[in-house]
Amino acid sequence: MQETLQKQTHKTKQKNAWKYILSVIIILVYILPIYVLVVMAFKHPTDLGSRLTPPTYFDLSNFTSIIESGKLFRALGNTVLIAVGTVAIEVVFGCMAAYAFARNRSRLNSFMQSFCLGIMMIPPLSILVPLYSFLVQIGGVNSYWGIVLVLSTTNLPLAIFLYTAFIRAIPASIDEAGMVDGASKPKFFFTLILPLLKPVTATVVIMTSVGVWNEYALSNYLITDASMQPIAPRVASFFASNSSNLGVGAAAALMAALPIVVLYLFLQRYFIEGMVAGSVK
């Protein structure tokens, strides 16, 4: 009996061997760029050795040159400002719109939800020309509020979708209890419903922050003032077609990725809960 079980286990492992091999390949594909980035960041600019060779020393000159220039920290501050403004707009307007969609079932609301999902399918760069012309007319080019308005508009449909799926799982009896107690709809929403939305709010915060942090194309076109540029165009400036400072650029990329990784580590539990709720409920 035991030999039979061992044979079955061995056969199962052989059948699933391709899964393990594929998993290892996928992991290597994701880890290799990070490994090369770390190696380049800690190598001296004059070191022209292979980027795949593990470093035998750790040189901090790339990081010190970034810190001394101060340009990266200015870009980090700009990105934080843009991310906070975008997240605030998405959380406030996203949850309020989703509450109306989730509690009021009608043809108009169904159409509006489909319209929001349709907006998600439109690449922002496909409307760059009319968008840029509109921002020029209202004075939104080279301004923080202009880029915040654009990014919050492009990311708001996803926030509404996640909030709507989550709110539909909240029993409507809670609404009825609040109405019986005489609470107005705004007070009831902000005191009872909003605290229940912590998991999906964490999901929206992380997804929006990552999107803003990594956004390059729109920021590069809409913010041409170097002192106002966010982190992605600033890091890209180290990699030019004529001359590139790869070591400093790699160090800048590592420093730029650190804040968003820390944010995810703090909110990962709520992020997973919100993603599961939004996909199942």
mmCIF file of C-alpha atoms in Angstrom:
data_model
loop_
_atom_site.group_PDB
_atom_site.id
_atom_site.type_symbol
_atom_site.label_atom_id
_atom_site.label_comp_id
_atom_site.label_asym_id
_atom_site.label_seq_id
_atom_site.Cartn_x
_atom_site.Cartn_y
_atom_site.Cartn_z
ATOM 1 C CA MET A 1 0.000 0.000 0.000
ATOM 2 C CA GLN A 2 2.783 2.371 0.928
ATOM 3 C CA GLU A 3 4.701 1.536 -2.252
ATOM 4 C CA THR A 4 1.591 2.289 -4.299
ATOM 5 C CA LEU A 5 1.207 5.674 -2.646
ATOM 6 C CA GLN A 6 4.871 6.461 -3.252
ATOM 7 C CA LYS A 7 4.522 5.555 -6.934
ATOM 8 C CA GLN A 8 1.438 7.739 -7.268
ATOM 9 C CA THR A 9 3.230 10.623 -5.563
ATOM 10 C CA HIS A 10 6.222 10.184 -7.865
ATOM 11 C CA LYS A 11 3.973 10.159 -10.944
ATOM 12 C CA THR A 12 2.179 13.269 -9.713
ATOM 13 C CA LYS A 13 5.488 15.078 -9.257
ATOM 14 C CA GLN A 14 6.545 14.063 -12.756
ATOM 15 C CA LYS A 15 3.272 15.360 -14.221
ATOM 16 C CA ASN A 16 3.638 18.658 -12.349
ATOM 17 C CA ALA A 17 7.337 19.074 -13.145
ATOM 18 C CA TRP A 18 6.588 21.502 -15.980
ATOM 19 C CA LYS A 19 4.688 23.701 -13.541
ATOM 20 C CA TYR A 20 7.709 23.995 -11.273
ATOM 21 C CA ILE A 21 9.997 24.698 -14.219
ATOM 22 C CA LEU A 22 7.636 27.362 -15.543
ATOM 23 C CA SER A 23 7.375 28.932 -12.073
ATOM 24 C CA VAL A 24 11.165 29.113 -11.781
ATOM 25 C CA ILE A 25 11.415 30.749 -15.217
ATOM 26 C CA ILE A 26 8.770 33.352 -14.327
ATOM 27 C CA ILE A 27 10.504 34.116 -11.024
ATOM 28 C CA LEU A 28 13.836 34.565 -12.814
ATOM 29 C CA VAL A 29 12.253 36.886 -15.376
ATOM 30 C CA TYR A 30 11.025 39.127 -12.549
ATOM 31 C CA ILE A 31 14.107 38.896 -10.339
ATOM 32 C CA LEU A 32 16.805 39.346 -13.007
ATOM 33 C CA PRO A 33 16.058 43.044 -13.780
ATOM 34 C CA ILE A 34 16.007 43.842 -10.059
ATOM 35 C CA TYR A 35 19.296 42.006 -9.584
ATOM 36 C CA VAL A 36 20.930 43.892 -12.470
ATOM 37 C CA LEU A 37 19.574 47.164 -11.070
ATOM 38 C CA VAL A 38 21.111 46.508 -7.648
ATOM 39 C CA VAL A 39 24.459 45.476 -9.164
ATOM 40 C CA MET A 40 24.609 48.624 -11.303
ATOM 41 C CA ALA A 41 23.614 50.872 -8.409
ATOM 42 C CA PHE A 42 26.449 49.675 -6.167
ATOM 43 C CA LYS A 43 29.168 49.614 -8.844
ATOM 44 C CA HIS A 44 31.626 52.447 -9.377
ATOM 45 C CA PRO A 45 30.928 54.474 -12.547
ATOM 46 C CA THR A 46 34.310 53.424 -13.977
ATOM 47 C CA ASP A 47 33.587 49.716 -13.478
ATOM 48 C CA LEU A 48 32.687 48.321 -16.917
ATOM 49 C CA GLY A 49 32.451 44.687 -15.840
ATOM 50 C CA SER A 50 29.546 42.387 -16.564
ATOM 51 C CA ARG A 51 26.243 43.454 -15.006
ATOM 52 C CA LEU A 52 25.427 39.826 -14.235
ATOM 53 C CA THR A 53 28.555 39.291 -12.152
ATOM 54 C CA PRO A 54 27.901 39.591 -8.394
ATOM 55 C CA PRO A 55 29.674 42.666 -6.977
ATOM 56 C CA THR A 56 32.795 42.087 -4.914
ATOM 57 C CA TYR A 57 32.436 45.518 -3.299
ATOM 58 C CA PHE A 58 29.705 48.077 -2.590
ATOM 59 C CA ASP A 59 30.375 51.590 -3.824
ATOM 60 C CA LEU A 60 28.038 54.347 -2.601
ATOM 61 C CA SER A 61 29.240 57.098 -4.933
ATOM 62 C CA ASN A 62 26.119 56.801 -7.115
ATOM 63 C CA PHE A 63 23.858 57.383 -4.127
ATOM 64 C CA THR A 64 25.946 60.232 -2.720
ATOM 65 C CA SER A 65 25.893 62.074 -6.050
ATOM 66 C CA ILE A 66 22.097 61.845 -6.117
ATOM 67 C CA ILE A 67 21.777 63.041 -2.541
ATOM 68 C CA GLU A 68 24.154 65.953 -3.117
ATOM 69 C CA SER A 69 22.272 67.130 -6.210
ATOM 70 C CA GLY A 70 18.913 67.097 -4.395
ATOM 71 C CA LYS A 71 16.986 66.805 -7.659
ATOM 72 C CA LEU A 72 15.631 63.354 -6.913
ATOM 73 C CA PHE A 73 14.209 64.430 -3.554
ATOM 74 C CA ARG A 74 12.475 67.349 -5.236
ATOM 75 C CA ALA A 75 10.966 64.909 -7.724
ATOM 76 C CA LEU A 76 9.917 62.626 -4.871
ATOM 77 C CA GLY A 77 8.169 65.535 -3.183
ATOM 78 C CA ASN A 78 6.375 66.414 -6.414
ATOM 79 C CA THR A 79 5.255 62.809 -6.848
ATOM 80 C CA VAL A 80 3.962 62.590 -3.281
ATOM 81 C CA LEU A 81 1.984 65.794 -3.775
ATOM 82 C CA ILE A 82 0.460 64.528 -7.030
ATOM 83 C CA ALA A 83 -0.243 61.071 -5.582
ATOM 84 C CA VAL A 84 -1.950 62.457 -2.453
ATOM 85 C CA GLY A 85 -4.168 64.750 -4.508
ATOM 86 C CA THR A 86 -5.094 61.982 -6.951
ATOM 87 C CA VAL A 87 -5.811 59.442 -4.193
ATOM 88 C CA ALA A 88 -7.951 61.928 -2.252
ATOM 89 C CA ILE A 89 -10.120 62.664 -5.291
ATOM 90 C CA GLU A 90 -10.501 58.998 -6.176
ATOM 91 C CA VAL A 91 -11.393 57.874 -2.655
ATOM 92 C CA VAL A 92 -13.935 60.642 -2.018
ATOM 93 C CA PHE A 93 -15.673 60.697 -5.379
ATOM 94 C CA GLY A 94 -15.169 56.999 -6.090
ATOM 95 C CA CYS A 95 -16.892 55.710 -2.950
ATOM 96 C CA MET A 96 -19.738 58.236 -3.207
ATOM 97 C CA ALA A 97 -20.460 57.373 -6.850
ATOM 98 C CA ALA A 98 -20.164 53.656 -6.108
ATOM 99 C CA TYR A 99 -22.661 53.922 -3.247
ATOM 100 C CA ALA A 100 -25.227 55.430 -5.614
ATOM 101 C CA PHE A 101 -24.560 52.707 -8.203
ATOM 102 C CA ALA A 102 -24.732 49.889 -5.654
ATOM 103 C CA ARG A 103 -27.898 50.986 -3.844
ATOM 104 C CA ASN A 104 -29.947 52.390 -6.734
ATOM 105 C CA ARG A 105 -30.469 49.755 -9.397
ATOM 106 C CA SER A 106 -31.816 51.370 -12.564
ATOM 107 C CA ARG A 107 -31.188 51.409 -16.293
ATOM 108 C CA LEU A 108 -29.507 54.779 -16.048
ATOM 109 C CA ASN A 109 -27.113 53.544 -13.357
ATOM 110 C CA SER A 110 -26.393 50.392 -15.366
ATOM 111 C CA PHE A 111 -25.595 52.556 -18.374
ATOM 112 C CA MET A 112 -23.337 54.808 -16.315
ATOM 113 C CA GLN A 113 -21.459 51.803 -14.908
ATOM 114 C CA SER A 114 -20.931 50.448 -18.415
ATOM 115 C CA PHE A 115 -19.786 53.903 -19.482
ATOM 116 C CA CYS A 116 -17.212 53.985 -16.650
ATOM 117 C CA LEU A 117 -15.930 50.546 -17.635
ATOM 118 C CA GLY A 118 -15.696 51.721 -21.234
ATOM 119 C CA ILE A 119 -13.531 54.659 -20.189
ATOM 120 C CA MET A 120 -11.092 52.181 -18.602
ATOM 121 C CA MET A 121 -10.500 50.662 -22.046
ATOM 122 C CA ILE A 122 -9.365 53.963 -23.613
ATOM 123 C CA PRO A 123 -5.554 54.442 -23.513
ATOM 124 C CA PRO A 124 -4.839 57.935 -22.121
ATOM 125 C CA LEU A 125 -2.192 58.582 -24.783
ATOM 126 C CA SER A 126 -4.788 58.117 -27.524
ATOM 127 C CA ILE A 127 -6.465 61.370 -26.419
ATOM 128 C CA LEU A 128 -3.260 63.229 -25.634
ATOM 129 C CA VAL A 129 -3.663 65.884 -28.336
ATOM 130 C CA PRO A 130 -7.186 67.072 -27.379
ATOM 131 C CA LEU A 131 -6.304 66.659 -23.699
ATOM 132 C CA TYR A 132 -3.219 68.845 -24.047
ATOM 133 C CA SER A 133 -5.181 71.465 -26.001
ATOM 134 C CA PHE A 134 -7.859 71.555 -23.310
ATOM 135 C CA LEU A 135 -5.303 71.937 -20.511
ATOM 136 C CA VAL A 136 -3.613 74.778 -22.412
ATOM 137 C CA GLN A 137 -6.937 76.607 -22.626
ATOM 138 C CA ILE A 138 -7.629 76.297 -18.890
ATOM 139 C CA GLY A 139 -4.020 76.892 -17.832
ATOM 140 C CA GLY A 140 -3.408 73.377 -16.545
ATOM 141 C CA VAL A 141 -0.078 72.715 -18.283
ATOM 142 C CA ASN A 142 2.949 72.839 -15.964
ATOM 143 C CA SER A 143 0.708 72.826 -12.886
ATOM 144 C CA TYR A 144 0.137 70.291 -10.148
ATOM 145 C CA TRP A 145 -3.634 70.588 -10.258
ATOM 146 C CA GLY A 146 -3.627 69.930 -14.009
ATOM 147 C CA ILE A 147 -1.790 66.610 -13.778
ATOM 148 C CA VAL A 148 -3.830 65.639 -10.691
ATOM 149 C CA LEU A 149 -7.032 66.310 -12.619
ATOM 150 C CA VAL A 150 -5.882 64.167 -15.549
ATOM 151 C CA LEU A 151 -4.604 61.250 -13.461
ATOM 152 C CA SER A 152 -7.640 61.174 -11.178
ATOM 153 C CA THR A 153 -9.933 61.190 -14.220
ATOM 154 C CA THR A 154 -8.146 58.284 -15.880
ATOM 155 C CA ASN A 155 -8.023 56.191 -12.681
ATOM 156 C CA LEU A 156 -11.453 57.042 -11.238
ATOM 157 C CA PRO A 157 -13.423 54.391 -13.224
ATOM 158 C CA LEU A 158 -11.395 51.569 -11.660
ATOM 159 C CA ALA A 159 -11.953 52.994 -8.181
ATOM 160 C CA ILE A 160 -15.708 53.215 -8.815
ATOM 161 C CA PHE A 161 -15.744 49.623 -10.068
ATOM 162 C CA LEU A 162 -13.949 48.283 -6.973
ATOM 163 C CA TYR A 163 -16.054 50.311 -4.536
ATOM 164 C CA THR A 164 -19.307 49.268 -6.243
ATOM 165 C CA ALA A 165 -18.471 45.563 -6.009
ATOM 166 C CA PHE A 166 -17.572 45.934 -2.332
ATOM 167 C CA ILE A 167 -20.602 48.016 -1.311
ATOM 168 C CA ARG A 168 -22.999 45.553 -2.942
ATOM 169 C CA ALA A 169 -21.806 42.953 -0.450
ATOM 170 C CA ILE A 170 -22.802 45.186 2.491
ATOM 171 C CA PRO A 171 -26.384 44.328 3.599
ATOM 172 C CA ALA A 172 -28.959 46.965 2.752
ATOM 173 C CA SER A 173 -30.441 46.453 6.219
ATOM 174 C CA ILE A 174 -27.649 48.665 7.568
ATOM 175 C CA ASP A 175 -29.001 51.507 5.445
ATOM 176 C CA GLU A 176 -32.518 50.903 6.729
ATOM 177 C CA ALA A 177 -31.322 50.896 10.343
ATOM 178 C CA GLY A 178 -29.584 54.216 9.810
ATOM 179 C CA MET A 179 -32.687 55.742 8.253
ATOM 180 C CA VAL A 180 -34.831 54.525 11.169
ATOM 181 C CA ASP A 181 -32.467 56.232 13.598
ATOM 182 C CA GLY A 182 -33.050 59.477 11.734
ATOM 183 C CA ALA A 183 -29.562 59.873 10.267
ATOM 184 C CA SER A 184 -29.317 61.855 7.050
ATOM 185 C CA LYS A 185 -27.831 60.123 4.029
ATOM 186 C CA PRO A 186 -24.501 62.032 4.092
ATOM 187 C CA LYS A 187 -24.080 61.480 7.847
ATOM 188 C CA PHE A 188 -25.084 57.832 7.543
ATOM 189 C CA PHE A 189 -22.695 57.248 4.657
ATOM 190 C CA PHE A 190 -19.660 58.855 6.296
ATOM 191 C CA THR A 191 -20.262 57.408 9.781
ATOM 192 C CA LEU A 192 -21.419 53.857 8.957
ATOM 193 C CA ILE A 193 -20.619 52.891 5.377
ATOM 194 C CA LEU A 194 -17.244 54.585 4.893
ATOM 195 C CA PRO A 195 -15.546 52.846 7.879
ATOM 196 C CA LEU A 196 -16.555 49.487 6.369
ATOM 197 C CA LEU A 197 -14.672 50.308 3.170
ATOM 198 C CA LYS A 198 -11.150 50.136 4.643
ATOM 199 C CA PRO A 199 -10.017 47.036 2.672
ATOM 200 C CA VAL A 200 -11.136 48.322 -0.721
ATOM 201 C CA THR A 201 -9.893 51.819 0.134
ATOM 202 C CA ALA A 202 -6.436 50.366 0.800
ATOM 203 C CA THR A 203 -6.637 48.638 -2.579
ATOM 204 C CA VAL A 204 -7.544 51.896 -4.312
ATOM 205 C CA VAL A 205 -4.785 53.768 -2.465
ATOM 206 C CA ILE A 206 -2.093 51.266 -3.445
ATOM 207 C CA MET A 207 -3.185 50.848 -7.057
ATOM 208 C CA THR A 208 -3.536 54.597 -7.570
ATOM 209 C CA SER A 209 -0.250 55.391 -5.836
ATOM 210 C CA VAL A 210 1.619 52.801 -7.905
ATOM 211 C CA GLY A 211 0.017 54.132 -11.084
ATOM 212 C CA VAL A 212 0.947 57.731 -10.267
ATOM 213 C CA TRP A 213 4.433 56.727 -9.133
ATOM 214 C CA ASN A 214 5.151 54.884 -12.391
ATOM 215 C CA GLU A 215 3.352 57.310 -14.725
ATOM 216 C CA TYR A 216 5.778 58.669 -17.271
ATOM 217 C CA ALA A 217 4.167 59.613 -20.592
ATOM 218 C CA LEU A 218 1.477 62.050 -19.440
ATOM 219 C CA SER A 219 3.768 63.683 -16.888
ATOM 220 C CA ASN A 220 6.496 64.064 -19.481
ATOM 221 C CA TYR A 221 4.155 65.911 -21.869
ATOM 222 C CA LEU A 222 2.059 67.897 -19.399
ATOM 223 C CA ILE A 223 4.882 68.972 -17.060
ATOM 224 C CA THR A 224 7.897 70.265 -18.944
ATOM 225 C CA ASP A 225 9.282 72.336 -16.064
ATOM 226 C CA ALA A 226 12.144 70.254 -14.623
ATOM 227 C CA SER A 227 11.556 71.583 -11.094
ATOM 228 C CA MET A 228 7.959 70.308 -11.138
ATOM 229 C CA GLN A 229 8.489 66.909 -12.768
ATOM 230 C CA PRO A 230 7.582 63.757 -10.805
ATOM 231 C CA ILE A 231 9.876 60.826 -10.174
ATOM 232 C CA ALA A 232 9.468 58.782 -13.382
ATOM 233 C CA PRO A 233 10.628 61.494 -15.846
ATOM 234 C CA ARG A 234 13.406 62.446 -13.436
ATOM 235 C CA VAL A 235 14.748 58.878 -13.309
ATOM 236 C CA ALA A 236 14.419 58.601 -17.087
ATOM 237 C CA SER A 237 16.579 61.713 -17.489
ATOM 238 C CA PHE A 238 19.605 59.661 -16.397
ATOM 239 C CA PHE A 239 19.161 57.406 -19.435
ATOM 240 C CA ALA A 240 19.662 59.603 -22.506
ATOM 241 C CA SER A 241 20.253 58.549 -26.115
ATOM 242 C CA ASN A 242 23.564 60.400 -26.299
ATOM 243 C CA SER A 243 25.122 59.835 -22.880
ATOM 244 C CA SER A 244 23.751 57.827 -19.970
ATOM 245 C CA ASN A 245 24.851 57.585 -16.364
ATOM 246 C CA LEU A 246 23.658 54.051 -15.759
ATOM 247 C CA GLY A 247 24.999 53.719 -12.220
ATOM 248 C CA VAL A 248 23.361 56.910 -10.978
ATOM 249 C CA GLY A 249 20.187 56.046 -12.871
ATOM 250 C CA ALA A 250 20.029 52.616 -11.223
ATOM 251 C CA ALA A 251 20.577 54.140 -7.797
ATOM 252 C CA ALA A 252 17.839 56.691 -8.490
ATOM 253 C CA ALA A 253 15.451 53.921 -9.563
ATOM 254 C CA LEU A 254 16.097 52.005 -6.333
ATOM 255 C CA MET A 255 15.512 55.089 -4.199
ATOM 256 C CA ALA A 256 12.365 55.913 -6.161
ATOM 257 C CA ALA A 257 10.915 52.420 -5.700
ATOM 258 C CA LEU A 258 11.526 52.288 -1.947
ATOM 259 C CA PRO A 259 8.601 54.493 -0.755
ATOM 260 C CA ILE A 260 5.965 52.628 -2.752
ATOM 261 C CA VAL A 261 7.321 49.263 -1.568
ATOM 262 C CA VAL A 262 7.080 50.438 2.049
ATOM 263 C CA LEU A 263 3.500 51.607 1.435
ATOM 264 C CA TYR A 264 2.561 48.203 0.064
ATOM 265 C CA LEU A 265 4.124 46.388 3.025
ATOM 266 C CA PHE A 266 1.999 48.431 5.430
ATOM 267 C CA LEU A 267 -1.258 48.000 3.482
ATOM 268 C CA GLN A 268 -0.806 44.570 1.888
ATOM 269 C CA ARG A 269 -3.297 42.835 4.193
ATOM 270 C CA TYR A 270 -6.069 45.278 3.338
ATOM 271 C CA PHE A 271 -4.977 45.280 -0.309
ATOM 272 C CA ILE A 272 -5.467 41.511 -0.627
ATOM 273 C CA GLU A 273 -8.835 41.653 1.181
ATOM 274 C CA GLY A 274 -10.048 44.419 -1.117
ATOM 275 C CA MET A 275 -8.918 42.668 -4.283
ATOM 276 C CA VAL A 276 -10.594 39.403 -3.266
ATOM 277 C CA ALA A 277 -13.796 41.222 -2.313
ATOM 278 C CA GLY A 278 -13.832 43.176 -5.554
ATOM 279 C CA SER A 279 -13.379 40.052 -7.684
ATOM 280 C CA VAL A 280 -15.756 37.696 -5.888
ATOM 281 C CA LYS A 281 -18.562 39.754 -4.400
#
